CSV table of C-alpha atoms in Angstrom, one decimal:
chain,number,residue,atom,x,y,z
J,1,MET,CA,10.2,-37.3,20.1
J,2,SER,CA,10.9,-39.1,17.0
J,3,ALA,CA,13.5,-37.8,14.1
J,4,THR,CA,11.1,-37.2,11.8
J,5,GLU,CA,8.7,-35.0,14.1
J,6,THR,CA,12.1,-33.0,14.9
J,7,SER,CA,12.9,-32.7,11.3
J,8,ARG,CA,9.4,-31.6,10.8
J,9,ARG,CA,9.8,-28.8,13.5
J,10,ARG,CA,13.1,-27.4,12.2
J,11,ARG,CA,11.7,-27.1,8.4
J,12,LEU,CA,11.2,-23.8,6.9
J,13,HIS,CA,7.4,-23.5,7.3
J,14,PRO,CA,5.9,-22.8,3.7
J,15,ALA,CA,4.1,-19.7,5.0
J,16,TRP,CA,7.5,-18.0,5.1
J,17,ILE,CA,8.3,-18.8,1.5
J,18,VAL,CA,5.0,-17.5,0.5
J,19,ALA,CA,5.5,-14.4,2.3
J,20,ALA,CA,9.0,-14.4,0.8
J,21,VAL,CA,7.3,-14.6,-3.4
J,22,ALA,CA,4.3,-12.1,-1.6
J,23,PHE,CA,7.4,-9.3,-1.0
J,24,LEU,CA,8.7,-9.8,-4.4
J,25,ALA,CA,5.7,-9.4,-6.3
J,26,LEU,CA,4.8,-6.0,-3.8
J,27,VAL,CA,8.4,-4.9,-5.0
J,28,GLY,CA,7.7,-5.1,-8.6
J,29,ALA,CA,4.1,-4.4,-8.1
J,30,ALA,CA,5.6,-0.6,-6.5
J,31,GLY,CA,7.3,0.6,-9.4
J,32,PHE,CA,5.0,2.5,-10.9
J,33,ARG,CA,4.6,4.4,-7.3
J,34,ALA,CA,7.9,5.9,-7.9
J,35,ALA,CA,7.1,7.4,-11.2
J,36,PRO,CA,4.7,10.4,-11.2
J,37,GLY,CA,6.5,12.1,-9.8
J,38,VAL,CA,9.8,11.7,-11.6
J,39,LEU,CA,7.7,11.5,-15.1
J,40,MET,CA,5.6,14.8,-14.5
J,41,VAL,CA,8.2,17.1,-15.1
J,42,PRO,CA,9.6,15.6,-18.7
J,43,LEU,CA,6.1,15.0,-20.0
J,44,GLN,CA,4.8,18.7,-19.1
J,45,GLN,CA,8.1,19.3,-21.1
J,46,GLU,CA,7.7,17.5,-23.9
J,47,PHE,CA,3.9,17.7,-24.6
J,48,GLY,CA,3.2,21.1,-22.6
J,49,TRP,CA,0.4,19.6,-20.4
J,50,SER,CA,-0.6,21.0,-17.4
J,51,THR,CA,0.0,19.6,-14.1
J,52,THR,CA,-3.6,19.5,-13.4
J,53,VAL,CA,-4.0,17.3,-16.3
J,54,LEU,CA,-1.4,14.7,-15.4
J,55,SER,CA,-2.7,15.2,-11.3
J,56,ALA,CA,-5.9,13.6,-12.8
J,57,ALA,CA,-3.9,10.7,-14.3
J,58,VAL,CA,-2.7,10.2,-11.1
J,59,SER,CA,-5.9,10.5,-9.4
J,60,ILE,CA,-7.6,7.9,-11.9
J,61,ASN,CA,-5.2,5.7,-10.8
J,62,LEU,CA,-5.3,6.3,-7.5
J,63,VAL,CA,-9.1,5.8,-7.2
J,64,LEU,CA,-9.1,2.7,-9.2
J,65,PHE,CA,-6.5,1.3,-7.0
J,66,GLY,CA,-8.6,2.3,-3.8
J,67,LEU,CA,-11.8,0.7,-5.0
J,68,THR,CA,-10.1,-2.1,-6.8
J,69,ALA,CA,-8.8,-3.3,-3.3
J,70,PRO,CA,-12.0,-4.8,-1.3
J,71,PHE,CA,-12.9,-6.4,-4.5
J,72,ALA,CA,-9.2,-7.8,-5.3
J,73,ALA,CA,-9.7,-9.4,-2.0
J,74,ALA,CA,-13.0,-11.0,-2.3
J,75,LEU,CA,-11.2,-12.4,-5.5
J,76,MET,CA,-8.7,-13.6,-4.1
J,77,GLU,CA,-10.9,-15.4,-1.5
J,78,ARG,CA,-12.9,-16.7,-5.0
J,79,PHE,CA,-10.0,-17.4,-7.1
J,80,GLY,CA,-7.1,-17.8,-5.3
J,81,ILE,CA,-4.4,-15.3,-4.3
J,82,ARG,CA,-2.1,-16.6,-7.1
J,83,ALA,CA,-4.5,-15.9,-9.9
J,84,VAL,CA,-5.7,-12.6,-8.9
J,85,THR,CA,-1.3,-11.5,-8.1
J,86,ALA,CA,-0.4,-12.5,-11.6
J,87,THR,CA,-3.3,-10.9,-13.6
J,88,ALA,CA,-2.6,-7.7,-11.6
J,89,LEU,CA,1.5,-7.7,-12.4
J,90,VAL,CA,0.4,-8.5,-15.9
J,91,LEU,CA,-2.0,-4.9,-16.3
J,92,ILE,CA,0.9,-2.9,-14.2
J,93,GLY,CA,3.5,-4.3,-17.0
J,94,ALA,CA,1.1,-3.7,-20.0
J,95,GLY,CA,0.1,-0.2,-18.5
J,96,SER,CA,3.5,0.9,-17.8
J,97,ALA,CA,4.7,-0.2,-21.7
J,98,LEU,CA,2.1,1.5,-23.3
J,99,THR,CA,2.8,4.5,-22.1
J,100,VAL,CA,5.5,5.1,-24.3
J,101,LEU,CA,2.8,5.3,-27.3
J,102,VAL,CA,1.0,7.9,-25.6
J,103,ASN,CA,0.9,11.5,-27.7
J,104,GLN,CA,-2.1,12.8,-26.5
J,105,SER,CA,-3.8,13.5,-22.7
J,106,TRP,CA,-6.3,11.2,-22.7
J,107,GLN,CA,-4.3,8.1,-23.1
J,108,ILE,CA,-1.7,9.2,-20.6
J,109,LEU,CA,-5.4,9.0,-18.2
J,110,LEU,CA,-5.7,5.4,-19.7
J,111,THR,CA,-2.5,4.1,-19.2
J,112,TRP,CA,-1.3,5.6,-15.9
J,113,GLY,CA,-4.8,5.8,-14.6
J,114,LEU,CA,-7.2,2.5,-15.9
J,115,LEU,CA,-4.6,-0.2,-16.8
J,116,ILE,CA,-2.0,0.4,-14.2
J,117,GLY,CA,-4.8,1.8,-11.6
J,118,LEU,CA,-6.5,-1.6,-11.5
J,119,GLY,CA,-3.4,-3.3,-11.2
J,120,THR,CA,-1.8,-1.9,-8.2
J,121,GLY,CA,-5.6,-1.7,-6.7
J,122,SER,CA,-5.2,-5.9,-7.1
J,123,MET,CA,-1.7,-5.4,-5.8
J,124,ALA,CA,-2.6,-3.0,-2.9
J,125,LEU,CA,-1.8,-3.7,0.8
J,126,VAL,CA,-4.9,-5.3,0.9
J,127,PHE,CA,-2.7,-7.7,-0.6
J,128,ALA,CA,-0.6,-8.0,2.4
J,129,ALA,CA,-3.4,-8.2,5.1
J,130,THR,CA,-4.9,-11.3,3.1
J,131,ILE,CA,-1.6,-13.0,2.9
J,132,ALA,CA,-1.0,-12.6,6.8
J,133,ASN,CA,-4.6,-13.6,7.6
J,134,THR,CA,-4.2,-16.9,5.2
J,135,TRP,CA,-1.3,-18.1,6.3
J,136,PHE,CA,0.0,-17.1,9.9
J,137,ALA,CA,-1.7,-17.8,13.4
J,138,LYS,CA,1.0,-15.3,15.5
J,139,SER,CA,3.2,-12.8,14.3
J,140,ARG,CA,0.8,-11.5,11.9
J,141,GLY,CA,1.3,-7.6,12.7
J,142,LEU,CA,5.0,-8.1,12.0
J,143,VAL,CA,4.3,-10.0,8.6
J,144,ILE,CA,2.3,-7.2,7.7
J,145,GLY,CA,4.6,-4.9,8.3
J,146,ILE,CA,7.5,-6.8,6.2
J,147,LEU,CA,5.1,-7.1,3.6
J,148,THR,CA,3.9,-3.3,3.7
J,149,ALA,CA,7.8,-2.6,3.3
J,150,GLY,CA,7.7,-4.3,0.1
J,151,SER,CA,5.8,-1.2,-1.6
J,152,ALA,CA,8.4,1.1,0.1
J,153,ALA,CA,11.3,-1.2,-1.3
J,154,GLY,CA,9.6,-1.1,-4.9
J,155,GLN,CA,9.9,2.7,-4.3
J,156,LEU,CA,13.7,2.6,-3.3
J,157,VAL,CA,14.8,-0.3,-5.9
J,158,PHE,CA,12.9,1.7,-9.0
J,159,LEU,CA,13.2,5.4,-7.9
J,160,PRO,CA,16.9,6.1,-8.9
J,161,PHE,CA,16.6,4.4,-11.8
J,162,ILE,CA,13.6,6.1,-13.1
J,163,ALA,CA,15.0,9.8,-12.5
J,164,MET,CA,18.2,8.7,-14.4
J,165,LEU,CA,16.7,7.1,-17.3
J,166,ALA,CA,14.0,10.1,-17.4
J,167,GLN,CA,16.5,12.3,-17.6
J,168,ASN,CA,18.7,10.6,-20.0
J,169,PRO,CA,17.4,8.8,-22.5
J,170,GLY,CA,14.2,10.0,-21.4
J,171,TRP,CA,11.2,8.5,-19.6
J,172,ARG,CA,10.0,6.6,-22.1
J,173,GLN,CA,12.9,4.2,-21.2
J,174,ALA,CA,11.7,4.6,-17.3
J,175,SER,CA,8.4,3.3,-18.3
J,176,LEU,CA,9.3,0.1,-19.6
J,177,LEU,CA,12.0,-0.5,-16.9
J,178,ILE,CA,8.5,0.0,-14.7
J,179,ALA,CA,6.9,-2.6,-16.8
J,180,ALA,CA,9.9,-5.2,-16.6
J,181,GLY,CA,9.9,-4.8,-12.9
J,182,ALA,CA,6.5,-6.1,-12.6
J,183,LEU,CA,6.2,-8.6,-15.2
J,184,ALA,CA,9.7,-10.4,-13.9
J,185,VAL,CA,7.7,-11.6,-10.8
J,186,VAL,CA,4.8,-13.3,-12.6
J,187,PRO,CA,7.0,-16.7,-12.6
J,188,LEU,CA,8.0,-16.8,-9.2
J,189,VAL,CA,4.2,-15.6,-8.5
J,190,LEU,CA,2.5,-19.0,-10.5
J,191,LYS,CA,5.3,-21.3,-8.8
J,192,PHE,CA,5.5,-20.2,-5.4
J,193,LEU,CA,2.8,-18.2,-4.6
J,194,LYS,CA,0.3,-21.1,-3.0
J,195,ASN,CA,-3.0,-19.9,-2.1
J,196,SER,CA,-3.6,-21.5,0.8
J,197,PRO,CA,-1.7,-23.8,4.1
J,198,ALA,CA,-4.0,-26.7,2.9
J,199,ASP,CA,-2.5,-26.3,-0.4
J,200,ALA,CA,0.5,-27.3,1.1
J,201,GLY,CA,-0.9,-29.7,3.7
J,202,VAL,CA,-0.3,-27.5,6.6
J,203,LEU,CA,-1.7,-25.3,9.2
J,204,PRO,CA,-1.0,-21.4,9.1
J,205,TYR,CA,2.5,-20.4,10.9
J,206,GLY,CA,1.8,-21.2,14.7
J,207,GLU,CA,-1.5,-22.8,14.9
J,208,ILE,CA,-1.4,-25.8,16.3
J,209,ALA,CA,-3.7,-29.1,15.6
J,210,PRO,CA,-6.5,-29.7,17.5
J,211,GLU,CA,-5.3,-33.5,17.2
J,212,GLU,CA,-2.1,-34.6,16.4
J,213,GLY,CA,-1.4,-36.0,13.0
J,214,SER,CA,-4.7,-34.1,12.1
J,215,PRO,CA,-3.4,-30.8,10.6
J,216,ALA,CA,-6.9,-28.9,8.9
J,217,PRO,CA,-7.2,-25.6,7.2
J,218,SER,CA,-7.4,-22.7,9.6
J,219,PRO,CA,-11.3,-21.3,9.0
J,220,ALA,CA,-9.9,-17.9,9.7
J,221,GLU,CA,-10.5,-17.0,6.2
J,222,PRO,CA,-12.5,-18.5,3.7
J,223,GLU,CA,-10.8,-20.8,1.4
J,224,PRO,CA,-10.4,-20.0,-2.2
J,225,GLY,CA,-13.4,-21.5,-4.4
J,226,ARG,CA,-16.4,-20.6,-2.2
J,227,SER,CA,-19.6,-20.4,-4.0
J,228,THR,CA,-20.3,-16.2,-3.2
J,229,ASN,CA,-19.3,-13.8,-5.9
J,230,ALA,CA,-16.8,-11.7,-5.3
J,231,ALA,CA,-18.4,-8.4,-5.9
J,232,VAL,CA,-21.5,-9.6,-3.9
J,233,ARG,CA,-19.1,-11.1,-0.8
J,234,ALA,CA,-17.4,-7.3,-0.7
J,235,LEU,CA,-21.0,-5.3,-1.1
J,236,GLN,CA,-21.9,-7.9,2.3
J,237,VAL,CA,-19.2,-6.9,4.2
J,238,LEU,CA,-19.1,-3.4,3.5
J,239,LYS,CA,-22.7,-3.5,4.5
J,240,ARG,CA,-21.9,-5.2,7.5
J,241,ALA,CA,-18.9,-2.9,8.5
J,242,SER,CA,-21.0,0.1,7.8
J,243,LYS,CA,-22.6,0.0,10.9
J,244,VAL,CA,-19.8,-0.2,13.1
J,245,ARG,CA,-18.5,3.0,14.5
J,246,THR,CA,-14.9,1.7,14.3
J,247,PHE,CA,-14.9,1.5,10.6
J,248,TRP,CA,-15.9,5.0,9.8
J,249,ALA,CA,-13.2,5.9,11.7
J,250,LEU,CA,-10.5,4.1,10.2
J,251,VAL,CA,-11.9,5.1,7.0
J,252,ALA,CA,-11.5,8.9,7.9
J,253,GLY,CA,-8.0,8.3,9.0
J,254,PHE,CA,-7.0,6.3,6.3
J,255,ALA,CA,-8.2,8.8,3.9
J,256,ILE,CA,-6.2,11.5,5.3
J,257,CYS,CA,-3.1,8.9,5.4
J,258,GLY,CA,-3.3,8.7,1.8
J,259,ALA,CA,-3.8,12.3,1.5
J,260,THR,CA,-0.6,13.0,3.1
J,261,THR,CA,1.4,10.1,1.2
J,262,ASN,CA,0.8,9.1,-2.0
J,263,GLY,CA,-1.4,12.1,-2.9
J,264,LEU,CA,0.9,14.9,-1.4
J,265,ILE,CA,4.7,13.8,-0.8
J,266,GLY,CA,4.3,10.8,-3.6
J,267,THR,CA,2.9,12.9,-6.3
J,268,HIS,CA,4.3,16.2,-5.8
J,269,PHE,CA,7.3,16.4,-3.8
J,270,ILE,CA,9.6,16.2,-6.8
J,271,PRO,CA,7.8,18.9,-8.6
J,272,SER,CA,7.6,21.0,-5.7
J,273,ALA,CA,11.4,20.8,-5.0
J,274,HIS,CA,12.1,21.7,-8.3
J,275,ASP,CA,10.1,24.8,-8.0
J,276,HIS,CA,12.5,25.7,-5.5
J,277,GLY,CA,15.3,25.1,-7.7
J,278,MET,CA,16.4,21.3,-6.6
J,279,ALA,CA,17.3,18.8,-9.1
J,280,GLU,CA,14.8,15.8,-9.9
J,281,THR,CA,17.3,13.5,-9.6
J,282,THR,CA,18.3,15.2,-6.1
J,283,ALA,CA,14.5,15.2,-4.8
J,284,ALA,CA,14.3,11.6,-6.3
J,285,GLY,CA,17.2,10.6,-4.3
J,286,LEU,CA,15.5,12.5,-1.2
J,287,LEU,CA,12.3,10.0,-1.5
J,288,ALA,CA,14.4,6.9,-1.9
J,289,VAL,CA,15.6,7.9,1.5
J,290,VAL,CA,12.2,7.9,2.7
J,291,GLY,CA,12.1,4.3,0.9
J,292,ILE,CA,14.4,2.9,3.4
J,293,PHE,CA,13.3,4.5,6.7
J,294,ASP,CA,9.9,3.2,5.4
J,295,ILE,CA,10.8,-0.2,5.4
J,296,VAL,CA,12.5,0.2,9.1
J,297,GLY,CA,9.7,1.9,9.9
J,298,THR,CA,7.0,-0.4,9.0
J,299,ILE,CA,8.5,-3.7,10.2
J,300,ALA,CA,9.3,-1.9,13.7
J,301,SER,CA,5.4,-0.3,13.1
J,302,GLY,CA,4.4,-4.3,13.0
J,303,TRP,CA,6.4,-5.7,15.9
J,304,LEU,CA,5.0,-3.0,18.1
J,305,THR,CA,1.2,-3.6,17.0
J,306,ASP,CA,1.7,-7.0,18.3
J,307,ARG,CA,2.4,-5.3,21.6
J,308,PHE,CA,0.7,-2.4,21.9
J,309,ASN,CA,-2.4,-0.5,21.8
J,310,PRO,CA,-3.0,-0.1,18.0
J,311,ARG,CA,-5.1,3.3,18.4
J,312,ILE,CA,-2.3,4.8,20.3
J,313,LEU,CA,0.2,4.2,17.9
J,314,LEU,CA,-2.5,5.6,15.3
J,315,ALA,CA,-2.8,8.7,16.9
J,316,VAL,CA,1.1,9.5,17.4
J,317,TYR,CA,1.7,8.3,13.8
J,318,TYR,CA,-0.4,10.9,12.0
J,319,GLN,CA,0.6,13.8,14.6
J,320,PHE,CA,4.2,13.5,14.2
J,321,ARG,CA,3.4,13.5,10.3
J,322,GLY,CA,1.3,16.3,10.6
J,323,ILE,CA,4.3,18.0,12.3
J,324,GLY,CA,6.7,17.2,9.4
J,325,LEU,CA,4.4,18.6,6.6
J,326,LEU,CA,3.5,21.5,8.6
J,327,VAL,CA,7.4,22.7,8.7
J,328,LEU,CA,8.0,21.3,5.2
J,329,PRO,CA,7.6,24.6,2.8
J,330,LEU,CA,10.1,26.1,5.4
J,331,LEU,CA,12.9,23.2,4.2
J,332,LEU,CA,12.6,23.4,0.5
J,333,SER,CA,15.2,25.1,-1.0
J,334,ALA,CA,17.9,24.5,-4.5
J,335,THR,CA,20.5,22.2,-1.8
J,336,VAL,CA,19.7,19.6,0.8
J,337,GLN,CA,20.3,20.8,4.0
J,338,PRO,CA,20.5,18.8,7.2
J,339,SER,CA,16.9,20.3,8.7
J,340,MET,CA,15.5,18.5,5.3
J,341,ILE,CA,17.6,15.3,5.7
J,342,VAL,CA,16.1,15.2,9.5
J,343,PHE,CA,12.4,15.3,7.5
J,344,VAL,CA,12.9,13.2,5.1
J,345,VAL,CA,14.2,10.2,7.7
J,346,ILE,CA,10.7,10.8,9.7
J,347,TYR,CA,8.4,10.9,7.5
J,348,GLY,CA,10.0,7.6,6.0
J,349,LEU,CA,9.7,6.4,9.5
J,350,ASP,CA,6.3,7.0,9.4
J,351,TRP,CA,5.2,6.8,5.8
J,352,VAL,CA,3.1,3.2,5.8
J,353,ALA,CA,3.5,2.6,9.8
J,354,THR,CA,-0.2,3.0,9.9
J,355,VAL,CA,-1.4,0.0,8.2
J,356,PRO,CA,0.0,-2.9,10.6
J,357,PRO,CA,-2.5,-1.4,13.3
J,358,THR,CA,-5.1,-0.6,10.9
J,359,ALA,CA,-5.3,-4.1,9.7
J,360,ALA,CA,-5.1,-5.5,13.0
J,361,ILE,CA,-7.9,-3.1,14.1
J,362,CYS,CA,-9.7,-4.4,11.3
J,363,ARG,CA,-9.1,-7.9,12.2
J,364,LYS,CA,-9.9,-7.5,15.8
J,365,THR,CA,-13.3,-5.9,15.2
J,366,PHE,CA,-14.5,-7.8,12.1
J,367,GLY,CA,-12.7,-11.3,12.4
J,368,ALA,CA,-13.4,-13.6,9.5
J,369,ASP,CA,-14.4,-10.6,7.5
J,370,GLY,CA,-11.3,-8.3,8.4
J,371,SER,CA,-9.6,-8.4,5.2
J,372,VAL,CA,-11.9,-7.3,3.0
J,373,VAL,CA,-12.8,-4.5,5.6
J,374,PHE,CA,-9.4,-3.3,5.4
J,375,GLY,CA,-10.0,-3.2,1.7
J,376,TRP,CA,-12.8,-0.9,2.2
J,377,VAL,CA,-10.7,1.1,4.6
J,378,PHE,CA,-7.9,0.9,2.2
J,379,ALA,CA,-10.5,2.4,-0.7
J,380,ALA,CA,-10.8,5.5,1.5
J,381,HIS,CA,-6.8,5.8,1.7
J,382,GLN,CA,-6.9,6.1,-2.3
J,383,LEU,CA,-10.1,8.4,-2.4
J,384,GLY,CA,-8.0,10.7,0.0
J,385,ALA,CA,-5.3,10.5,-1.8
J,386,ALA,CA,-6.4,10.5,-5.5
J,387,ALA,CA,-8.4,14.3,-3.6
J,388,ALA,CA,-5.1,15.2,-2.6
J,389,ALA,CA,-2.8,14.9,-6.3
J,390,LEU,CA,-5.5,16.5,-8.1
J,391,GLY,CA,-5.9,19.5,-5.2
J,392,ALA,CA,-2.7,20.1,-4.8
J,393,GLY,CA,-1.6,20.3,-8.5
J,394,VAL,CA,-5.1,22.7,-8.5
J,395,ILE,CA,-3.5,24.7,-5.7
J,396,ARG,CA,0.1,24.9,-8.0
J,397,ASP,CA,-1.8,26.3,-10.7
J,398,ALA,CA,-3.6,28.4,-9.3
J,399,THR,CA,-1.3,29.9,-7.0
J,400,GLY,CA,2.2,28.8,-8.3
J,401,GLN,CA,3.3,27.3,-5.1
J,402,TYR,CA,2.3,24.5,-2.9
J,403,THR,CA,2.5,25.8,0.4
J,404,TYR,CA,-1.2,26.2,1.0
J,405,ALA,CA,-1.3,22.1,0.3
J,406,TRP,CA,1.0,21.1,2.8
J,407,PHE,CA,-0.4,23.3,5.5
J,408,GLY,CA,-3.9,21.8,4.9
J,409,ALA,CA,-2.4,18.6,4.7
J,410,ALA,CA,-0.8,19.1,8.1
J,411,ALA,CA,-4.1,20.3,9.7
J,412,MET,CA,-5.7,16.7,8.2
J,413,CYS,CA,-3.4,14.9,10.5
J,414,THR,CA,-4.1,16.5,13.7
J,415,ILE,CA,-7.8,15.5,13.0
J,416,ALA,CA,-6.9,12.0,12.4
J,417,ALA,CA,-4.7,12.0,15.5
J,418,VAL,CA,-8.2,12.6,17.4
J,419,ILE,CA,-10.1,10.0,15.4
J,420,SER,CA,-7.7,7.3,16.0
J,421,ALA,CA,-6.9,8.3,20.0
J,422,THR,CA,-11.2,8.0,20.4
J,423,ILE,CA,-11.6,4.6,18.3
J,424,ARG,CA,-13.5,1.9,20.9
J,425,LYS,CA,-13.9,-1.3,21.2
J,426,ASP,CA,-16.8,-2.0,18.7
J,427,ALA,CA,-18.6,-5.7,18.3
J,428,ALA,CA,-19.1,-6.2,14.9
J,429,ALA,CA,-21.6,-7.0,12.9
J,430,ARG,CA,-20.6,-10.2,11.0
J,431,GLU,CA,-22.0,-13.2,9.1
J,432,PRO,CA,-22.5,-16.4,11.4
J,433,GLU,CA,-18.8,-18.3,10.5
J,434,PRO,CA,-16.2,-18.6,12.6
J,435,VAL,CA,-13.9,-16.3,13.6
J,436,ALA,CA,-9.4,-15.2,13.4
J,437,ALA,CA,-8.0,-16.3,16.4
J,438,ALA,CA,-6.5,-13.4,18.1
């Protein structure tokens, strides 16, 4: 082997640089995910808005977060990952910055809901799947786990500071922090986030060239600039996927996943803890601990997905989550007890551990359509989250507590576990194009 070949082998593959920038982009985009639970009480105190009104703003955000995802995946194929990602981060920053000017309830629907919803939807977990499928031929599960952990890391980074700023000097400064976090990553995205391995003159990481010295782009994912309209492609993929039973099983499970994470815990854990006398900063600290263990759990889930049956992993994850939600009403109190710490650790490990196995099933079943299909499955995740966010707010206003919301979510997790365990291997209806390598 020549010295040049040895140097080439030892050099860091560009895929890892892209993954690192993608991780930072997900961190920057995740700031708002920490905000609603922390800012809900201060906004209520200043403007007198009900929990239902603020929950509606979060629900609009989550709906757009989900429905934008499949179209964002197709847009990334059409216009490139870099352009879509940079635009998304600017939308998040603009929505967060404009929030400081609101003084009527419809305005919070516009900033929290419309602008940030479109931005975060374009930076949804489908972004992680697109990066992994485009740039990696091996270790995809691990990479998706690491990138998904970027969202948890963002919550971990922002949440304690948002909570402190919301207390003093106020929620407006917390909103500006979120805007700054999103906008700070844009220059890195524009400089280092290449659209495909072809742009860097390499093959995806782990792929071997068919002939020595003739690297070519992997056919696993359509190249940026393909002529198909992004919206048309997203809808065509949905039409094909809807004929496959596995798609609907993933949709049902992921809708419940969204309801029991972003929708309930992410939005209402802090207000619920506040109802029991716990300080908001303390409750925010507990969610930050969830973020820490979410990173560990998601990366571990990616590693496991590369080695074990993903449908069995999904069933186990959902059932453990259901058990946690069932006992949560018994754990909430004015002070942090050891049992609450145990809940936070377990729930953190399980938070988005469902993403790597779900993305793996999409890729194996739908081939080159896998990233866009995952976008539609993720849309179901956010629709479930939106319904839970609004529903829990209504339950809180009607009963004065969240207990029925927690119990209902626990029952849904058991349903998701059963559905996941019964997923079968389907042959998807695909357009005649190359299929991603296993």
